Short mmCIF file of C-alpha atoms and ligand atoms in Angstrom, two decimals:
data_model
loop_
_atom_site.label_atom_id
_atom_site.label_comp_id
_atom_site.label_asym_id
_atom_site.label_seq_id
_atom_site.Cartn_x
_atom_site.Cartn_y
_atom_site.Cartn_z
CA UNK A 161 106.46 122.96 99.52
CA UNK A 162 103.70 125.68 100.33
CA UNK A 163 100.89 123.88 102.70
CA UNK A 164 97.52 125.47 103.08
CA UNK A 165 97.06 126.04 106.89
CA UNK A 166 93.33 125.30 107.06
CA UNK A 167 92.15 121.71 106.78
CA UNK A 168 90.87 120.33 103.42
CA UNK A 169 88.33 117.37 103.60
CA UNK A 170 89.80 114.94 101.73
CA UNK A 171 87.77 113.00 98.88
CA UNK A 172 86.68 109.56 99.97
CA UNK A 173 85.04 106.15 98.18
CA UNK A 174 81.04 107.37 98.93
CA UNK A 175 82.11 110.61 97.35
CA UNK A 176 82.89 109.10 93.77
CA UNK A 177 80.50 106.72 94.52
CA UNK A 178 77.84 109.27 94.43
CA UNK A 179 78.77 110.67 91.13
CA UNK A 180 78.07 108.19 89.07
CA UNK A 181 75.85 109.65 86.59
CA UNK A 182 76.57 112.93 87.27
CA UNK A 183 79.34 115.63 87.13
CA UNK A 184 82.39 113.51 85.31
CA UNK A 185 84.79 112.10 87.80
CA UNK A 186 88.09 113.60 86.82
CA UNK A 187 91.19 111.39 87.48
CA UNK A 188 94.80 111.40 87.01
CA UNK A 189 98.18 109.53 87.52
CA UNK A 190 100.36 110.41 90.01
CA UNK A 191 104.07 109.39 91.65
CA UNK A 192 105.65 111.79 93.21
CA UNK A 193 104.81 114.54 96.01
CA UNK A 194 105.43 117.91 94.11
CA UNK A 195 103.46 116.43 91.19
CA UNK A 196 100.60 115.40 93.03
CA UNK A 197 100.79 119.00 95.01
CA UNK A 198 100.37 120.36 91.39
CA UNK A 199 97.42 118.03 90.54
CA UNK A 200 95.56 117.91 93.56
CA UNK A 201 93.46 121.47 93.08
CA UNK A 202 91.88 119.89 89.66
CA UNK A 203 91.30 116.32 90.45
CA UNK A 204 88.96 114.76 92.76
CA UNK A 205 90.87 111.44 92.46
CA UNK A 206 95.10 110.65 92.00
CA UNK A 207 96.02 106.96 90.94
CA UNK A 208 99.28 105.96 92.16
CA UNK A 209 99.66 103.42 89.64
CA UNK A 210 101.27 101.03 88.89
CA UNK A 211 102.14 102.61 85.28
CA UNK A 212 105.01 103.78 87.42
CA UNK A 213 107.05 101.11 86.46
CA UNK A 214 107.15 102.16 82.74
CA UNK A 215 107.28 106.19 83.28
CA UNK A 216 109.02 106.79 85.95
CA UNK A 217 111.24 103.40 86.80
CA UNK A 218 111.95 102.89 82.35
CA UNK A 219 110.65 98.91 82.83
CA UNK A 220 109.06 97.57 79.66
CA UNK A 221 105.79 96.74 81.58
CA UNK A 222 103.74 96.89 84.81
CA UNK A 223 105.26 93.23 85.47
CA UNK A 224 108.01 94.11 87.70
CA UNK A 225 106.43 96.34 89.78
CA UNK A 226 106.79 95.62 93.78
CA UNK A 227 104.69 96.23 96.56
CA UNK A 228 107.45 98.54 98.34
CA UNK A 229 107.96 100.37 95.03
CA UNK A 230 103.81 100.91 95.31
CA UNK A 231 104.36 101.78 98.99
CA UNK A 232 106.86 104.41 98.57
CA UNK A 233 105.49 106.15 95.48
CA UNK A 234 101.55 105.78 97.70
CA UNK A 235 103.81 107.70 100.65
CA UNK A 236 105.02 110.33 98.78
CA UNK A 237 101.36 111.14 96.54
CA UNK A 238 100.09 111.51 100.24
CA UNK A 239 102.31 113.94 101.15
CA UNK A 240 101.19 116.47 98.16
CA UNK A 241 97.99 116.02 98.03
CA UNK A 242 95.11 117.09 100.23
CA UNK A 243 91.97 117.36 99.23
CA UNK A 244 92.03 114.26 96.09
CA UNK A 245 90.97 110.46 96.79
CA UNK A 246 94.67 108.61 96.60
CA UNK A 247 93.97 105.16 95.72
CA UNK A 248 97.34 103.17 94.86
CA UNK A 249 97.57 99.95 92.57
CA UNK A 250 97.92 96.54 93.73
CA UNK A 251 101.18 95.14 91.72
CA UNK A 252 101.18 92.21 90.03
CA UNK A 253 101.96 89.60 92.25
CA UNK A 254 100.60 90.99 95.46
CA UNK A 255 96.98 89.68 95.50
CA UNK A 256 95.95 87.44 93.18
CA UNK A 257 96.74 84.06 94.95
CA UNK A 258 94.29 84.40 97.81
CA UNK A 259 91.66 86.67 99.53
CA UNK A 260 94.07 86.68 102.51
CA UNK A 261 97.15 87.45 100.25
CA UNK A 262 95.28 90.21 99.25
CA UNK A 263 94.03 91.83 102.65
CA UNK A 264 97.89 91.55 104.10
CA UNK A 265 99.21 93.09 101.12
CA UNK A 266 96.41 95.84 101.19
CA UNK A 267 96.58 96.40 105.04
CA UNK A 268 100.19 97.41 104.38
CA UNK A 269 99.13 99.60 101.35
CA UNK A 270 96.50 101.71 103.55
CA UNK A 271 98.78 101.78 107.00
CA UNK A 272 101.89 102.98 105.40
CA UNK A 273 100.58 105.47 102.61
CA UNK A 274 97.65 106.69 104.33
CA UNK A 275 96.10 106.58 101.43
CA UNK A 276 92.28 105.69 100.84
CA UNK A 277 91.40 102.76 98.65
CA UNK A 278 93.64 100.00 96.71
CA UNK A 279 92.96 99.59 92.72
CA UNK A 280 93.11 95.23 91.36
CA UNK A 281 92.75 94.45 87.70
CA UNK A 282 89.61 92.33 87.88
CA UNK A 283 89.83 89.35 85.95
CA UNK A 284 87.47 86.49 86.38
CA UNK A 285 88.38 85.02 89.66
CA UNK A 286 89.21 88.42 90.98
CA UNK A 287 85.50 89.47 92.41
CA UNK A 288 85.54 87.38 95.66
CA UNK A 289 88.86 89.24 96.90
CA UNK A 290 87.10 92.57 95.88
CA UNK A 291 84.22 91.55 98.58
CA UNK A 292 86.77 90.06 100.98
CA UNK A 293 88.89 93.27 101.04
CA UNK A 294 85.73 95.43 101.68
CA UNK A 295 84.17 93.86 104.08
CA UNK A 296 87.24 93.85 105.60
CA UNK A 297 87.56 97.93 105.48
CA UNK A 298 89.71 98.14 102.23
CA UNK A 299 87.68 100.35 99.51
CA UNK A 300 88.50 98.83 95.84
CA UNK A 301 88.80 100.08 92.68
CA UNK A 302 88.60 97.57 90.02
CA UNK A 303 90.01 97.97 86.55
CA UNK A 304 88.36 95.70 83.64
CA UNK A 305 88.81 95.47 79.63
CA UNK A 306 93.03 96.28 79.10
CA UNK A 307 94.42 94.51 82.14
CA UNK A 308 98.06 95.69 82.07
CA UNK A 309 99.62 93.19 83.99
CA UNK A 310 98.38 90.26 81.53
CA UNK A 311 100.20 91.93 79.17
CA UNK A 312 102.26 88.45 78.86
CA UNK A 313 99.47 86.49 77.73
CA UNK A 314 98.69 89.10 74.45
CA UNK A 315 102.52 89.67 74.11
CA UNK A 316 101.28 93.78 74.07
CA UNK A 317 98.21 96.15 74.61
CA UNK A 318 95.85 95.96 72.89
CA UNK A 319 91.92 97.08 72.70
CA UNK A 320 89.96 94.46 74.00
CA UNK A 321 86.25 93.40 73.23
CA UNK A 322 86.79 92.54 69.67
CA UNK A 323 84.59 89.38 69.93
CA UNK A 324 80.89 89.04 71.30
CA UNK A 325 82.74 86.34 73.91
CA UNK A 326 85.28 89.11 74.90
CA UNK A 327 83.14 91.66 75.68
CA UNK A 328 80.30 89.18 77.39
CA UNK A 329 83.24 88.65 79.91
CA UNK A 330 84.37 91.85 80.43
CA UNK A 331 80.51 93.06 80.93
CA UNK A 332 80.93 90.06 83.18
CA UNK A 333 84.05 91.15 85.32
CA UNK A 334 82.58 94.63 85.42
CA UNK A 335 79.29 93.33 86.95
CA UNK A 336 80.65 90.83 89.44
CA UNK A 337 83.37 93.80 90.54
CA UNK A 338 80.10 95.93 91.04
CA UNK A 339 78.15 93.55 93.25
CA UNK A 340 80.96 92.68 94.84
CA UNK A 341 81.64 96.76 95.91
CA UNK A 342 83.93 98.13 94.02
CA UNK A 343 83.30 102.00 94.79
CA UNK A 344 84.35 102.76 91.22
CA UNK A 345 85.45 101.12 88.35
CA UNK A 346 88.29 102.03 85.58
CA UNK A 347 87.19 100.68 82.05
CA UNK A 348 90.75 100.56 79.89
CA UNK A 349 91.05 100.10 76.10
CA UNK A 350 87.44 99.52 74.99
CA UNK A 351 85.11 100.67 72.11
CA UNK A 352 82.13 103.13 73.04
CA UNK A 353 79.06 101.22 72.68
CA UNK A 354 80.86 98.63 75.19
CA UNK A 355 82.12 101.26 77.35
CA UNK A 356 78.32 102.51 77.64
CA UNK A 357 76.92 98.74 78.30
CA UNK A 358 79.30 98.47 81.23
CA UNK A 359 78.51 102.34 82.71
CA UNK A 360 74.87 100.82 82.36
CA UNK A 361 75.25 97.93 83.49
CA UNK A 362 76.98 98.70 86.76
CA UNK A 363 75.86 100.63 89.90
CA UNK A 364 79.47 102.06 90.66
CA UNK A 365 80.77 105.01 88.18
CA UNK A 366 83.13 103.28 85.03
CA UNK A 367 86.62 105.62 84.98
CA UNK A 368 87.49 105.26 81.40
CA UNK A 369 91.00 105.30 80.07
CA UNK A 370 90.37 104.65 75.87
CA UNK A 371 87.11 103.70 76.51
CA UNK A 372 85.06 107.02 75.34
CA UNK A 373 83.19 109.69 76.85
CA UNK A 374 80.89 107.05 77.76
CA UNK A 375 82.26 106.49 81.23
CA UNK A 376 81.07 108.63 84.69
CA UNK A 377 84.88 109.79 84.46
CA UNK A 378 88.11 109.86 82.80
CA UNK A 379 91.63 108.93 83.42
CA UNK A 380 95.03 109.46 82.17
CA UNK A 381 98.43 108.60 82.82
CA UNK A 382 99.83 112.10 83.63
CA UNK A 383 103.16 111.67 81.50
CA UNK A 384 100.92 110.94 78.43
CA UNK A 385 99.23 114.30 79.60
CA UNK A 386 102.03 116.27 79.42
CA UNK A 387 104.13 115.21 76.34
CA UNK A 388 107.04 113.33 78.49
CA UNK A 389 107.06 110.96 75.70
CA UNK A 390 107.37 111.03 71.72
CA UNK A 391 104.68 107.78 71.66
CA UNK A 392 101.45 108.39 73.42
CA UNK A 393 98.35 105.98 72.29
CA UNK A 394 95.76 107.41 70.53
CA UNK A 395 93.65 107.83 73.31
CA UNK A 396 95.33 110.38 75.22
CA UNK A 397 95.20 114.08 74.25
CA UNK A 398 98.77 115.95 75.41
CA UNK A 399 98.08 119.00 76.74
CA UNK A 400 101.71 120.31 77.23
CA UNK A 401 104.47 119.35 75.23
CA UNK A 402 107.36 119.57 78.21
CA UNK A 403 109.35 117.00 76.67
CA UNK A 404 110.75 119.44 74.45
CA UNK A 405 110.72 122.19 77.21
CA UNK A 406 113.07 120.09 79.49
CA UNK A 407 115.16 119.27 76.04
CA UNK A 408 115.48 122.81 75.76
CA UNK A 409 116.15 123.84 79.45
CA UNK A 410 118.35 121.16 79.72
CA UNK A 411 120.57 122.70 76.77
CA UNK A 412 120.95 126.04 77.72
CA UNK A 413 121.96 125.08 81.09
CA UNK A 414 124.34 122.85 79.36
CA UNK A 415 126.02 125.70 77.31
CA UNK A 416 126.00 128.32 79.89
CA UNK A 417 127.98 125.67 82.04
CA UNK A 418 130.33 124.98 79.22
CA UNK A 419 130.44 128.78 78.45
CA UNK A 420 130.81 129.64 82.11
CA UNK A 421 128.12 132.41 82.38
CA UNK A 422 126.23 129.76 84.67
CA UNK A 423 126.49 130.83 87.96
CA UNK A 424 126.78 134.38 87.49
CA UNK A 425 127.44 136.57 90.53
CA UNK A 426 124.00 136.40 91.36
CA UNK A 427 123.47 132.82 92.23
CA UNK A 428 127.15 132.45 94.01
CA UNK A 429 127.60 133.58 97.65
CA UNK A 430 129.45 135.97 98.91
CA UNK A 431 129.28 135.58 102.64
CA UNK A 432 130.93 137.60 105.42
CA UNK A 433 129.69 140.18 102.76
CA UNK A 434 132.59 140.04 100.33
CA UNK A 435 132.55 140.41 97.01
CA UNK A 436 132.18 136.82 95.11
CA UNK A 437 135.08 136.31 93.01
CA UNK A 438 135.93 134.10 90.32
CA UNK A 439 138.29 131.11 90.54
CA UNK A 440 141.57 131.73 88.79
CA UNK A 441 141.22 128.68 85.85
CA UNK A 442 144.46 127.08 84.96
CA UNK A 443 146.04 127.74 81.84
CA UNK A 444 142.84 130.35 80.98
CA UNK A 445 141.60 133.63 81.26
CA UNK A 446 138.50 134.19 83.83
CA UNK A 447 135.02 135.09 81.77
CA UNK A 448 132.54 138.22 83.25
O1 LIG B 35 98.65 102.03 86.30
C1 LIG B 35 97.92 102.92 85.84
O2 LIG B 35 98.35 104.07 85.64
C2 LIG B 35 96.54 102.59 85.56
C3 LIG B 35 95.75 103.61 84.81
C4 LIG B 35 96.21 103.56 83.40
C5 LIG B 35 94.30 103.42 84.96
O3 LIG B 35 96.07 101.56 85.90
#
């Protein structure tokens, strides 16, 4: 992996902080190190998320998503990228029982990944462990409208704010994340005119993922990006269609195995400089 040798300043919360209302804050997915390498030059912040769990890990959900799972993934984005905010997701699980639950699990998050902030979904009771964790030297992230990980009480995901109750509350999650310090706020799954309430309504800049131009910046899950899947929601635009490309890498490596022109003489060794030489094949005649 090529390293620049200077040293890049890194993004951090004030940064993002201070663009709300200003240049678009442009966010994306990431899980792996050579991926978030590849990223890192166009993004001022990566998302470990926890969306892992469905594109890279093949669960049906964020559900089953551990903290070690967040941990390792948050260790290896770290190791790509240099000059991006990393902020990894809190799993499901790891923080809603307590403010305390929530700093332990968080601690571990920032001391083992190195990364710089922790994302919650920010439901109702969620806003006093958003304060706890940064007055405790965690920066947070919250994430309102689509919450993921309730995904068991809809039975799927679906757009939210359909009713004047449901979007009163989500206005109300947003604000209470806000006063509470979230540095930045991700606003999933939600109609414009309520996206633009909430980016009004909030000091912090709203990160939207479905939620319109609205928002101070957008997000996407980087699969969905790049055409790893044949279903993407309607909100994302695929920029790359590399399912297709690794379908048809994947094939012509297959035949020229089957074929035997894969490896030719150029990608077998020859060393104490002889010649390479093919393998006598039992019961056939050698190919090239
Ligand atoms: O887990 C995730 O990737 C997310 C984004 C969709 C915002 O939470």
């Amino acid at each position: 992996m090529s390293r620049h040798s200077e040293t890049v300043r890194r993004l951090a919360a004030p940064d993002i902080r201070a663009r709300k209302g200003g240049d678009p804050v442009v966010c994306l997915t990431a899980y792996t190190a050579p991926m978030a390498e590849i990223l890192d030059p166009h993004c001022d912040l990566l998302l470990v998320g926890d969306s892992l769990g469905m594109v890279v890990h093949g669960m049906p959900n964020t559900v089953g998503v551990t903290l070690e799972m967040m941990i390792l993934h948050g260790q290896a984005v770290m190791r790509g990228a240099q000059r991006a905010m990393v902020v990894v997701d809190m799993p499901f699980g790891s923080y809603e029982s307590s403010p305390e639950q929530a700093f332990a699990n968080a601690s571990r998050v920032l001391k083992e990944t190195g990364a710089q902030a922790v994302k919650v979904e920010a439901g109702p009771t969620v806003a006093p462990t958003v304060a706890f964790l940064v007055e405790r030297g965690v920066p947070v992230m919250s994430h309102v409208g689509l919450l993921p990980q309730a995904v068991n009480i809809d039975g799927k995901f679906k757009a939210k704010g359909r009713t004047p109750e449901e979007r009163k509350r989500i206005i109300d999650d947003a604000r209470a994340s806000d006063r509470a310090g979230a540095f930045a706020i991700v606003v999933e799954g939600v109609d414009e005119s309520l996206a633009n309430e909430i980016t009004l309504a909030v000091k912090a800049p709203t990160i939207g993922i479905g939620a319109s131009p609205a928002c101070d910046g957008q997000i996407l899950v980087v699969d969905d990006l790049l055409g790893l899947f044949d279903w993407t929601p309607k909100f994302v635009r695929r920029y790359a269609d590399l399912k297709s490309v690794i379908g048809e890498a994947a094939q012509s490596y297959a035949q020229d195995v089957r074929s035997r022109r894969f490896p030719a003489a150029a990608e077998t060794y020859a060393l104490g400089g002889g010649k390479a030489r093919r393998p006598r094949i039992a019961g056939g005649e050698n190919q090239g």
